[in-house]
GROMACS .gro file of C-alpha atoms in nm:
model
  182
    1UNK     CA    1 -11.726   4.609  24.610
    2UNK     CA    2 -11.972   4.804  24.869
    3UNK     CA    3 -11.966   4.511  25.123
    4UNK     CA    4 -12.075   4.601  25.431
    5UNK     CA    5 -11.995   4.467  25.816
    6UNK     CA    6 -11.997   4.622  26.140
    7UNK     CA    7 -11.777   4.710  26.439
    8UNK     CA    8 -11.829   4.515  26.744
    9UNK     CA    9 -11.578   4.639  27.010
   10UNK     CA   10 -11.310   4.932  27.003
   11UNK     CA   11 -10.991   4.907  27.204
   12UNK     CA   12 -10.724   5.143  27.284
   13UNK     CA   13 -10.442   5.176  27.570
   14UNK     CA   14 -10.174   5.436  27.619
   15UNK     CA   15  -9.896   5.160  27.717
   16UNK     CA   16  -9.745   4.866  27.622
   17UNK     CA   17  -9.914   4.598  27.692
   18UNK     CA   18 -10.059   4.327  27.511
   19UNK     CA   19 -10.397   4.341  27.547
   20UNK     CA   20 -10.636   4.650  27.503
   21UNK     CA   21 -10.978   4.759  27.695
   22UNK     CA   22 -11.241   4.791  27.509
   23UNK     CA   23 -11.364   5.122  27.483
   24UNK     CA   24 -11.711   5.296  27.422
   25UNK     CA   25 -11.538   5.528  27.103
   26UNK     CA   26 -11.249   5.527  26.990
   27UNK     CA   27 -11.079   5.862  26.773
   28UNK     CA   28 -10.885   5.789  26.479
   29UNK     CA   29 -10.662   6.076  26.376
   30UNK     CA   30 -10.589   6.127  26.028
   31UNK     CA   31 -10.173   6.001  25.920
   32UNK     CA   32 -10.132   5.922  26.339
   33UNK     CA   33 -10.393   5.605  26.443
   34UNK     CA   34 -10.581   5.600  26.707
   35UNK     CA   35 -10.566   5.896  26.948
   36UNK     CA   36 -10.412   5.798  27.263
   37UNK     CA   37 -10.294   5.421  27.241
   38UNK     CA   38  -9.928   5.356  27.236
   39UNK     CA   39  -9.889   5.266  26.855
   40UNK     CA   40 -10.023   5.584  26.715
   41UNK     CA   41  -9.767   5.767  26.549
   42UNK     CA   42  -9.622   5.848  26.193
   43UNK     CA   43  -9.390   5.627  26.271
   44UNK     CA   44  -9.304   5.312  26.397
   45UNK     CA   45  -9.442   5.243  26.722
   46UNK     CA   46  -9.397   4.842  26.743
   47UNK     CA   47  -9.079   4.758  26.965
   48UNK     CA   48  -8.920   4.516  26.810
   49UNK     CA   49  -8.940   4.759  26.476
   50UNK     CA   50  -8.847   5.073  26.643
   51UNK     CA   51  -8.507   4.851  26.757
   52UNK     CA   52  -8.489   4.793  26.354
   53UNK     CA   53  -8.511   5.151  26.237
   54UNK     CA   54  -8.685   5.399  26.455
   55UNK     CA   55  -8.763   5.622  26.120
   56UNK     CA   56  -8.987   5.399  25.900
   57UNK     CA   57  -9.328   5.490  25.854
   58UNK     CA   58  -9.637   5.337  26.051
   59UNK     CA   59  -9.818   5.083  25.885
   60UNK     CA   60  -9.982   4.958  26.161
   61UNK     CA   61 -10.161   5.260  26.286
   62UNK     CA   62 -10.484   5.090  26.343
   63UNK     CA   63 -10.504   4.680  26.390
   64UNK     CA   64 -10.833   4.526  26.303
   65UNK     CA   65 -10.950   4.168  26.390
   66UNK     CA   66 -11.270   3.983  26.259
   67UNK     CA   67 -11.465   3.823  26.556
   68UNK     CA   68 -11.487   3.526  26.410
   69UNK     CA   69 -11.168   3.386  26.462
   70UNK     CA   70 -11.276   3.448  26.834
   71UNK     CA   71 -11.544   3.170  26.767
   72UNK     CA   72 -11.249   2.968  26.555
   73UNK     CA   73 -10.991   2.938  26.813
   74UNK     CA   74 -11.285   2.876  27.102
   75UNK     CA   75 -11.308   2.552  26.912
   76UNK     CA   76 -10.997   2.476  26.976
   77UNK     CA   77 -11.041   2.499  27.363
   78UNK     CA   78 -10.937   2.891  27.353
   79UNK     CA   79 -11.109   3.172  27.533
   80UNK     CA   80 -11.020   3.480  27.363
   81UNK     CA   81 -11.234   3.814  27.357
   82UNK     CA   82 -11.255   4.191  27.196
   83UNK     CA   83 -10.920   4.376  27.287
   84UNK     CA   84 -10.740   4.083  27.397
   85UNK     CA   85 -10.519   4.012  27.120
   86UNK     CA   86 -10.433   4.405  27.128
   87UNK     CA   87 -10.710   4.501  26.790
   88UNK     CA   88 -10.818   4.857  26.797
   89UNK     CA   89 -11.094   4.781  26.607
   90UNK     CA   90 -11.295   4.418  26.610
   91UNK     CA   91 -11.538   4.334  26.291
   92UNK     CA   92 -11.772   4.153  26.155
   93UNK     CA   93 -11.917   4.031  25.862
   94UNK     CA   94 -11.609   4.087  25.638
   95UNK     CA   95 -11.331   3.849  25.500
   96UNK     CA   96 -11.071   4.112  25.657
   97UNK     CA   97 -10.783   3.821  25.566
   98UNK     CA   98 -10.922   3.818  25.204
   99UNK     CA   99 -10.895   4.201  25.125
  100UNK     CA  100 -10.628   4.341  24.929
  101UNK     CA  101 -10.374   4.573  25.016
  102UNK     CA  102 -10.460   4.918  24.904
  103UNK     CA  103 -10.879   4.834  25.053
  104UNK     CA  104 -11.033   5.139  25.205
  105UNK     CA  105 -11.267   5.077  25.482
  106UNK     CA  106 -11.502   5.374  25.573
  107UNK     CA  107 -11.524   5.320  25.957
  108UNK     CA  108 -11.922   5.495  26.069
  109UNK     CA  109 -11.983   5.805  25.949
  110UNK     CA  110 -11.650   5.995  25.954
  111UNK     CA  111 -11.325   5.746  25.949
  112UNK     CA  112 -11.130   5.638  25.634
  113UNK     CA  113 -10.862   5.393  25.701
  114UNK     CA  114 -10.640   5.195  25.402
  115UNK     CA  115 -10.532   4.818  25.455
  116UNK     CA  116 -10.135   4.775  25.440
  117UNK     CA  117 -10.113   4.456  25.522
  118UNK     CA  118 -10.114   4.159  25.790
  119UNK     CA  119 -10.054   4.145  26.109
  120UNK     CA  120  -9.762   3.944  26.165
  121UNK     CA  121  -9.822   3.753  26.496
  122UNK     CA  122  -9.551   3.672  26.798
  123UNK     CA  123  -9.493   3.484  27.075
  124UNK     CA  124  -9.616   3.735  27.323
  125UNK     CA  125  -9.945   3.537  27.187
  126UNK     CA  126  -9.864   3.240  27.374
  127UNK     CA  127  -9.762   3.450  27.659
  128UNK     CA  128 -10.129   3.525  27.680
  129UNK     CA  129 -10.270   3.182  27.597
  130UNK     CA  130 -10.004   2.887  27.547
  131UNK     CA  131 -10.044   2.728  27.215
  132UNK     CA  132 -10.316   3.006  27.090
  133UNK     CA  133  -9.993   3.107  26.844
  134UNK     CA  134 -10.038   2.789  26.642
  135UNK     CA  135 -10.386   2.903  26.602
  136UNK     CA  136 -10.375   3.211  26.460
  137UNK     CA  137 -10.042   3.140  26.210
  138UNK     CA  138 -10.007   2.814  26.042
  139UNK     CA  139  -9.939   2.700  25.703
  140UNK     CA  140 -10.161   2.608  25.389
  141UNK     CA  141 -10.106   2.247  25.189
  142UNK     CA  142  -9.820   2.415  25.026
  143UNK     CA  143  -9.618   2.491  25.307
  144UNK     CA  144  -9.707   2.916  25.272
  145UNK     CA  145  -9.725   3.084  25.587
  146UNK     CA  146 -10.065   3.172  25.673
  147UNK     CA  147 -10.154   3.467  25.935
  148UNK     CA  148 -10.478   3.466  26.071
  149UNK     CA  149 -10.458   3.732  26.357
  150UNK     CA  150 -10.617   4.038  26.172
  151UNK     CA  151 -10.462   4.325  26.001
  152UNK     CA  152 -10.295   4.647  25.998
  153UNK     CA  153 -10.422   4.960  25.814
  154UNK     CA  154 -10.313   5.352  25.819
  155UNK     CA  155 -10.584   5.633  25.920
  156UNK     CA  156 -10.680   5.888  25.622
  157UNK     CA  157 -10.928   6.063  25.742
  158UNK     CA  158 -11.036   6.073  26.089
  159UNK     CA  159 -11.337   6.063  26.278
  160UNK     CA  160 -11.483   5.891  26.582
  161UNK     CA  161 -11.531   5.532  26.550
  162UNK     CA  162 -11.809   5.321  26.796
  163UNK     CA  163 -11.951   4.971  26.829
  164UNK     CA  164 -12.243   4.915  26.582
  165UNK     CA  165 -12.061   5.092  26.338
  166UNK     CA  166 -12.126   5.025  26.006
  167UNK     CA  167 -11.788   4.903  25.798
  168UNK     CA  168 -11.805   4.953  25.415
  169UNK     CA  169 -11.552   4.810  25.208
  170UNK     CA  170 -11.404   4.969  24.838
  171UNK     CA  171 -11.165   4.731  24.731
  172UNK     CA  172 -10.839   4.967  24.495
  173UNK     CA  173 -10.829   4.935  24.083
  174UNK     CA  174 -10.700   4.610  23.974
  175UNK     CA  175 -10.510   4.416  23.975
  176UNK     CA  176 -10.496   4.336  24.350
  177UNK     CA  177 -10.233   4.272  24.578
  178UNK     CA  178 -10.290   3.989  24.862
  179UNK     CA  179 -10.169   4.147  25.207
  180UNK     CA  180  -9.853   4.067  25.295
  181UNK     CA  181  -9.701   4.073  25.652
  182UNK     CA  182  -9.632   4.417  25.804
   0.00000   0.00000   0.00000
């Protein structure tokens, strides 16, 4: 494909909460995420799936969000900014939601991460903002769930990732897979 976008903000914290400070760089580490936040791991990191079964692998080592559902859901009388919705990394100029699974984004110079899938927003959302949920999941003119709030990928090579970052996107051999919830 060789489309190319850019990285705005990087976020990262080393606890639970729901939103993340932005950060000058951010270190991806190859197989982990991102070095230091709380959902870096090989495997699952998320609560609610460690409650599941604490030995499946992590999917969602490093969550990405395109800045222009920022602009979208300020629209709709919502104030939401870089790291508050708990991205790592926050894009633009790429269809993130329209990439399939299996994409490989080089991140700068140095990072290599693969897509696995969508984020799969919760309520904690309208902890933060009260009806910003509705925003970012919804459903298409045939009833299909549709999840707008970024997505997930896995880290396979590392490197130091900064705002103003070039992103470029190689979309996997055919035929493609639309991301699924992970």
């Amino acid at each position: 494909m060789g489309t190319t976008g850019r990285i705005t903000t990087v976020s990262s914290n080393g606890e639970y909460t729901f939103t993340k400070p932005n950060r000058d760089s951010i270190t991806l580490l190859a197989g982990l995420g991102v070095e230091g936040d709380i959902h870096s791991g090989v495997t699952v990191k998320h609560r609610s799936r460690i409650a599941q079964d604490p030995t499946q692998p992590n999917l969602r080592q490093v969550h990405l969000i395109h800045e222009e559902l920022f602009d979208e859901v300020r629209d709709a009388g919502f104030e939401v900014c870089p790291g508050d919705l708990g991205e790592n990394i926050t894009t633009s100029g790429i269809d993130l939601l329209g990439l399939p699974t299996g994409t490989v984004l080089r991140l700068g110079d140095e990072a290599v991460v693969e897509v696995t899938g969508l984020r799969n927003p919760c309520l904690q959302i309208d902890n933060f903002q009260q009806g910003l949920l509705k925003q970012v999941v919804g459903r298409d003119d045939d009833g299909n769930v549709v999840r707008r709030a970024g997505i997930m990928s896995v880290v396979r090579t590392g490197g130091v990732v900064r705002p103003g970052d070039t992103i470029t996107v190689n979309l996997p051999d055919g035929p493609h897979r639309p991301l699924e919830k992970v």
